[in-house]
Amino acid sequence: MDTLPPPSPTFDPTIDPAPTPPIDRELDAFATAPGPVAALGARLIGTMNAVVAGKAEVIDVSVATLLAGGHLLIEDIPGVGKTLLAQVMARAAGGSFHRIQGTSDLLPGDITGSMVPSGRLDVDGMRFRPGPVFANVVVFDELNRATPRTQSALLELAEEATVTVDGVSHRLPEPFMLVATQNPIDMAGTYGLGEGALDRFHAVVTPGRASADAELEVLTGRRGRSMLDAVEPVVTLDELVAARAAVARVQVSDVIAAYVVELLDATRRDPRIRVGASTRGGVAIVALARAFAALGGRTYVTPHDVVRASVPALAHRVAGATAPVAVGRDLAADCVAKVPVPSL
Amino acid sequence: MSVRLRPLGVAPGALAFVAAWIVAGLIARLTGTPVVLALMAALTVAVATDAFAGASTLRRFRVATITSPPTATAGADASMRVDLHTGTRAAGACRRDGRLRLTDAATGTPIGSEILAADARHTGTVITVRFERPGVVRALAARIDLPGPFGLVWWARTEVLEIPPIHVAPPPGESTVDQNRMTTSLDGAAPSRHGTHLGDVDGVRPWRDGDPVGAIHWTSSLRAGDLIVHDREATTDERWDVDLDALIAQADDRAQAAARLRRSLDDGLRRGHDIRVTHRGASHRVQSDEEAAKWAGIVADDPETSRPAVPFWRRPLRLTTAETTTNVPPTARWATALAAWFSLTMLIGALAGSTLFIAAVTVGLAVGAAVSLRLGDHRPRALQIAIAGVIVVALGFITADARDVTGLLDALRGPMPNLLVLLVVLHGFEVVDRRTLRVHQAITFVATAYAAGLRIDDALAWWIAGWATALVASLVLTVQRPRLAPPTTGAVGRAGLWTAGAVTATLALLSIVPIPDGPARLGLPSLSTNDTPIDTPGALAAPGGTAVPAESSGDRGRIGPTVGYPGFTDTLDTTIRGDLGDEVVMRVRAPAPAFWRGQTFSDFDGRRWTVSPDPGRRVDGPVIDVDPALGDLSAEDVPTEEFIQTYFVETDLPNVVFAAARPSRVVIDGDLWTRPDGALRSDRTLTPGSVYTVVSERPLVTAAALREQGDLAEFFAPFRGTVGAEPLEDFLAVPASTTPRTIELARQLRQATTYDTILAYERWLGENTQYELDAPIPPDGADAVDDFLFESQLGYCEQIASTLAVMLRTQGVPARLATGYIPGERDRVSGVWKVRASDAHSWVEVWFPRTGWQAFDPTAAVPLAGETPTATVGGDLIGAATSSLSSHVRELTALAAGAVAVWALGAVLVRRRTRRRRGRWGILQDRFAMLPVRADGSLDGPAPGPSDGVPVLTNPQRAAHLDPPEVAMAVAATLDRAAFDPGFVDDDETYRATHAAVATLERGRR
């Protein structure tokens, strides 16, 4: 049974059916069986793996976040393929792709777009020129270099999937996904994300350094950025939207929901964690677990999906604003290890 | 990581059991009851078991992990999570009351404690801790206190665990005292704030003016709300001077000033500064924590803290330890009341108390238990006064009643047990906490030992078993928390093993304890319920007090019910047999079997033995020293033993006082006629309830000692016919009717030594005559011995003994006939010989000059005194157990079969219930989860609980470690589908396939 609502109202046809494109006969398959989602996911993951070397788990989480309709935070040192990961996902998904570089003088208007004069100002008036955020996949590099003002504007619109300028709302394209990156070590001149801001990301991944073999492949050009141009879209946007709808329909039993609640409780009871995970964290776990279940070709969530989803969904929430995500990953894994896994 | 296991002490009130043990020892000494020794041994073993089991549990009980916060503030609460590893074997340990204490390993300051929860194994215990002083804590000492299963002996296991450092920040706004600081760098140069080398980080402290920004510890600052900086070891020599006199003079609140001083001194000590305080003009160096505490105490004007620490050997000895709670669980209280009921009923039964008394005690105990439970630890003064008043009044009555108490048994039987019963009942009202509960339990032990010392009936073992069960239950229930999960089968099995071990240890201990040789000399029991003296002093009297009919009708079996046995009359006609019933005549408490001799006869006319007419000397009781009669004395170099017997009369008996040969002292109510033939007669008949004690001087005769005395005829020949040898002639007189063939037979069978002669006679009788209670009466005028030997060849003890006596006399060996009782049947629990009317007997006594009169009897197997095997309490108990087992083989087999059947039925029911509860897929899941997985090379067997330090595995994770992986993965997927897919259809084919796959995996692991 569905015990939790789908992650975002945008993807719920009962609330806002308008942006959902008419489902043709091929897309019907998504509505009835999990197989197409798994196949779609396999295509995406395969494509991404062909480019990004040795990051299978990170790619799995990224694709799951995409299918869960969430936003992704990539935190790691420079040069480990954060941006490449986002770019190849955008290309493979076949949507539009914009990239924003975070700086301290970036203003909210710079990303949302603004009203500009159109032709003759007195006749045509002002028209809205969309900012870089109007794309299916938006990569925001070095999010913590932007000012808190810009950060919160970005996160607000990412949550609402709507940009409001001069009192007029503009819907972001469907599907929409924000991928933000940040660098945990170079802290001078940055504005660390507050706990509230972090909470809006469904998942966080830390790719880490590639293995020696993977590095060899990157250096010889068999993988890596040089292959990016060769990536062709493997899914259509319509398929992606249908897949998201299918993921939202994945069944979550009460036992699983209770398990997630236990996990959240474990983070709240751990003395090392200042503030435990929020309910939104639980929602994120369930959404990611649904996506993992669908990627596994199932219409129901198993505890294994929850375990896989928990660490990326909880790491940034338990680490707090001051500690690196890597610490949070350990804490989250510790909490997961302390909760008994439900079974039959 | 260091671990230390040490005994912590005993629980409050447990020392009462030591006192009870000592009192029981006194009772054993006074009464000589083996079962009291058994009780003492059982208590010893129970306490030892408690200690060993507690230590053994704690050895398997360890702190797995401590999850601690990275920072904390001194004086403020923080929380820590402690996960315990109990293993699967110690799961039951948590069911006991226990305590976990955390201390800072470096300073030994306690930081928090928590009562161990039973579910600690599953979720870990979150403990609220509080650090008193700032600094860095790198190691914690976790101490687990746990009692043994009976809750008497506590153990502590201390384990020092390294933890990630906890930075304890000082509380905000903490002030210190003024110090006069002098800083010198190592090379003696002038102090400089800048450019000095920074030492290693050594904790945190509040920000002070001039601290560099880089030193700020942001995490702590965020927590504390103030700026906190890393504290660094100083590489310069810094000297602080604190003027205590000024501090004391200026202080408004000396306690506060002391706290500030303490903080300052700690601060300086931690950094290794040279700290001095000026007190009354003199400067003192402060080098240790204790010294800092001392100076703070002086400032606070607190004599306790300013006194130097007392070394442990001068501290008062404290044996008891505090418990986690003093609360008495109702189940334990009622079990204690039941134990008290058992012991008091036993005691009242020993006193022959009325049913009304027992009913009153029952009601008193129940009301006491209910009232004490209801009151809790609130004791109204009125109740205390009322109880004290009742005790005083009762004491007054008892004192008034006990004025004429003379014998110990009077006191032991009369006022003391009544007082004890009253005290136990009243103490029941006062049981408000665990200490008083244990005292109450210990009192029931005393009452039980008391009753066991007095009681001589057969049901003692059952009463004691009932009491012991109730007591053990109450002990265990006191420290067990019943609402927690029921014990596992493993825990039950281990408890069974411990019990079996404890029983074995008790028996082993008892098997080296000899059976006590009787009551202590300080008060031998005697009691008479009959005040009526008999008609003719010194004569025999039938139970009614009248003279015994001298003659019988000459008909066998017709002596009449008054005496029961002709051996207890003046004349023993061998042609008359008593009308012996089967009822218990008396019970004799004695450490070894012996003939309980009543009379001796020396005058025989061929058919009839007659007692000597000399009534002897009358001696006043109750303590009577009996002079040896002729032939009683043994040579000085023959070892003797003191053999104490207490006779408990159960039915009406004549005034014959029974005694094992040779009585030296008799304790009896009333006077005694000590006869020259060695027999003893009381001045009154013995009625049921009468008790008397005989101390016998028993030569330890062995066969060798008898044989080496050679042929007695040769020894006595020189004395015959001399002046003054008339008494000897009495024992050698051969009746005129003795036939020549009798003499001829005696001569033919004669051996080199008299002992061998007697054995030869006995052998001959055994081969040529038959024991027959219905032997025919010899014809009138015929010699009874001749008739028995050569005509009827049928007879019983009188015939056999008379024949032996006559045959020996013909050969010049002095012999006489003795009558009395054979030892009877021994009750191995109470150590009492149960003598029945049918145990009446006669035997022959032969005068061995070196060892005295020696009893011989071919029918009753009473060993020689020197050859009696030494019995032990344990051996007796084992014998009692094996004999009762072997006599009930069929019932026990049926019981065992029934138990097996019940167990099998239970197993089937449990299996069916599991199947119904878990469903067939649930059982498959359980089997899958039981497959041993080797993850990280550490896990073998079912995945343990999360607090055991090993992550719990999901089905696919488990499958990844199984072989073959693809089969395991498929099983995991199917099981997850069955569990979590709402659309799962349970079809038999899938089930069969999965079942087969699980079976494959199980085979693969074996």
Short mmCIF file of N, CA and C in Angstrom, two decimals, chain A residues 1 251 253 255-256 269-272 274 299-304 307 322 337-344, chain B residues 67-69 79-81 83 126 223 918 921-922 925 946 951-952 954 956-957 976-982:
data_model
loop_
_atom_site.label_atom_id
_atom_site.label_comp_id
_atom_site.label_asym_id
_atom_site.label_seq_id
_atom_site.Cartn_x
_atom_site.Cartn_y
_atom_site.Cartn_z
N MET A 1 0.85 -1.21 0.00
CA MET A 1 0.00 0.00 0.00
C MET A 1 0.88 1.25 0.00
N GLN A 251 4.79 0.04 -4.49
CA GLN A 251 4.12 -0.21 -3.20
C GLN A 251 5.11 -0.15 -2.03
N SER A 253 4.95 -1.18 1.92
CA SER A 253 4.10 -1.78 2.97
C SER A 253 4.31 -1.06 4.29
N VAL A 255 5.12 -2.31 7.05
CA VAL A 255 6.33 -2.79 7.73
C VAL A 255 7.54 -1.98 7.29
N ILE A 256 7.59 -1.74 5.98
CA ILE A 256 8.73 -0.97 5.44
C ILE A 256 8.68 0.46 5.98
N ARG A 269 18.38 9.18 18.17
CA ARG A 269 18.85 8.70 19.47
C ARG A 269 20.36 8.67 19.56
N ASP A 270 21.04 8.79 18.42
CA ASP A 270 22.49 8.67 18.46
C ASP A 270 23.09 9.92 19.11
N PRO A 271 23.88 9.74 20.17
CA PRO A 271 24.41 10.93 20.87
C PRO A 271 25.34 11.78 20.02
N ARG A 272 25.92 11.18 18.97
CA ARG A 272 26.87 11.96 18.17
C ARG A 272 26.16 12.91 17.22
N ARG A 274 23.61 15.75 16.30
CA ARG A 274 23.00 16.84 17.05
C ARG A 274 21.50 16.87 16.83
N THR A 299 7.61 -4.04 -8.06
CA THR A 299 6.56 -3.06 -7.81
C THR A 299 6.37 -2.84 -6.33
N TYR A 300 7.32 -3.32 -5.53
CA TYR A 300 7.21 -3.17 -4.08
C TYR A 300 8.61 -2.94 -3.53
N VAL A 301 8.65 -2.27 -2.41
CA VAL A 301 9.94 -1.94 -1.80
C VAL A 301 10.33 -3.03 -0.81
N THR A 302 11.57 -3.42 -0.85
CA THR A 302 12.07 -4.39 0.13
C THR A 302 13.02 -3.66 1.09
N PRO A 303 13.30 -4.28 2.22
CA PRO A 303 14.24 -3.63 3.16
C PRO A 303 15.59 -3.34 2.52
N HIS A 304 15.97 -4.19 1.59
CA HIS A 304 17.26 -3.97 0.94
C HIS A 304 17.27 -2.63 0.21
N VAL A 307 17.74 0.00 2.79
CA VAL A 307 19.12 0.05 3.24
C VAL A 307 19.99 0.77 2.21
N THR A 322 28.11 21.54 9.75
CA THR A 322 29.54 21.82 9.91
C THR A 322 30.44 20.66 9.51
N ALA A 337 23.01 0.18 10.76
CA ALA A 337 23.47 -1.11 11.27
C ALA A 337 22.85 -1.45 12.62
N LYS A 338 22.30 -0.45 13.28
CA LYS A 338 21.77 -0.72 14.62
C LYS A 338 20.29 -1.04 14.61
N VAL A 339 19.65 -0.94 13.48
CA VAL A 339 18.21 -1.20 13.44
C VAL A 339 17.99 -2.58 12.82
N PRO A 340 17.25 -3.41 13.50
CA PRO A 340 16.98 -4.73 12.93
C PRO A 340 16.19 -4.63 11.63
N VAL A 341 16.57 -5.46 10.67
CA VAL A 341 15.93 -5.43 9.37
C VAL A 341 14.63 -6.23 9.46
N PRO A 342 13.53 -5.68 8.97
CA PRO A 342 12.30 -6.48 9.00
C PRO A 342 12.36 -7.59 7.95
N SER A 343 11.71 -8.67 8.29
CA SER A 343 11.60 -9.73 7.30
C SER A 343 10.23 -10.37 7.49
N LEU A 344 10.01 -11.40 6.75
CA LEU A 344 8.69 -12.03 6.75
C LEU A 344 8.25 -12.35 8.17
N THR B 67 28.89 4.80 22.38
CA THR B 67 28.76 5.87 21.41
C THR B 67 28.68 7.16 22.19
N SER B 68 29.68 7.99 22.00
CA SER B 68 29.74 9.17 22.84
C SER B 68 29.72 10.41 21.97
N PRO B 69 29.25 11.52 22.49
CA PRO B 69 29.28 12.77 21.72
C PRO B 69 30.70 13.30 21.69
N SER B 79 24.19 12.76 26.71
CA SER B 79 23.77 11.36 26.68
C SER B 79 24.80 10.53 25.95
N MET B 80 24.89 9.28 26.36
CA MET B 80 25.80 8.33 25.75
C MET B 80 25.03 7.07 25.54
N ARG B 81 25.41 6.35 24.54
CA ARG B 81 24.72 5.11 24.28
C ARG B 81 25.69 3.97 24.52
N ASP B 83 26.17 -0.04 24.20
CA ASP B 83 25.65 -1.30 23.68
C ASP B 83 26.37 -2.43 24.40
N VAL B 126 20.70 4.12 26.71
CA VAL B 126 21.10 5.51 26.62
C VAL B 126 21.24 6.03 28.05
N ARG B 223 28.13 24.71 20.68
CA ARG B 223 27.37 24.04 21.75
C ARG B 223 27.22 24.95 22.96
N ARG B 918 3.86 -18.11 11.92
CA ARG B 918 4.83 -17.65 10.94
C ARG B 918 4.43 -17.97 9.52
N TRP B 921 5.92 -19.53 4.65
CA TRP B 921 7.00 -18.66 4.15
C TRP B 921 7.83 -18.11 5.29
N GLY B 922 7.15 -17.84 6.41
CA GLY B 922 7.89 -17.35 7.59
C GLY B 922 8.91 -18.37 8.06
N GLN B 925 11.75 -18.28 5.80
CA GLN B 925 12.58 -17.10 6.08
C GLN B 925 13.47 -17.37 7.29
N PRO B 946 21.69 -6.19 16.65
CA PRO B 946 22.48 -5.07 16.14
C PRO B 946 23.52 -4.58 17.15
N PRO B 951 26.52 -5.74 11.78
CA PRO B 951 25.30 -5.21 11.19
C PRO B 951 24.30 -6.33 10.88
N VAL B 952 23.07 -5.99 11.01
CA VAL B 952 22.02 -6.92 10.63
C VAL B 952 21.95 -6.93 9.10
N THR B 954 20.28 -7.70 5.36
CA THR B 954 19.06 -7.91 4.60
C THR B 954 19.20 -9.23 3.86
N PRO B 956 19.13 -9.98 0.62
CA PRO B 956 20.13 -10.00 -0.47
C PRO B 956 21.56 -9.92 0.06
N GLN B 957 21.76 -9.14 1.14
CA GLN B 957 23.12 -9.07 1.70
C GLN B 957 23.56 -10.44 2.20
N ASP B 976 11.61 -11.90 -0.08
CA ASP B 976 11.24 -10.49 0.01
C ASP B 976 9.91 -10.24 -0.68
N ARG B 977 9.72 -10.95 -1.80
CA ARG B 977 8.44 -10.76 -2.51
C ARG B 977 7.30 -11.25 -1.63
N ALA B 978 7.49 -12.41 -1.01
CA ALA B 978 6.44 -12.94 -0.15
C ALA B 978 6.15 -12.00 1.02
N ALA B 979 7.18 -11.33 1.46
CA ALA B 979 6.99 -10.49 2.63
C ALA B 979 6.40 -9.14 2.29
N PHE B 980 6.83 -8.55 1.17
CA PHE B 980 6.55 -7.13 0.97
C PHE B 980 5.72 -6.82 -0.27
N ASP B 981 5.49 -7.81 -1.12
CA ASP B 981 4.71 -7.51 -2.32
C ASP B 981 3.24 -7.76 -2.01
N PRO B 982 2.41 -6.72 -2.03
CA PRO B 982 1.00 -6.94 -1.73
C PRO B 982 0.34 -7.83 -2.79
#
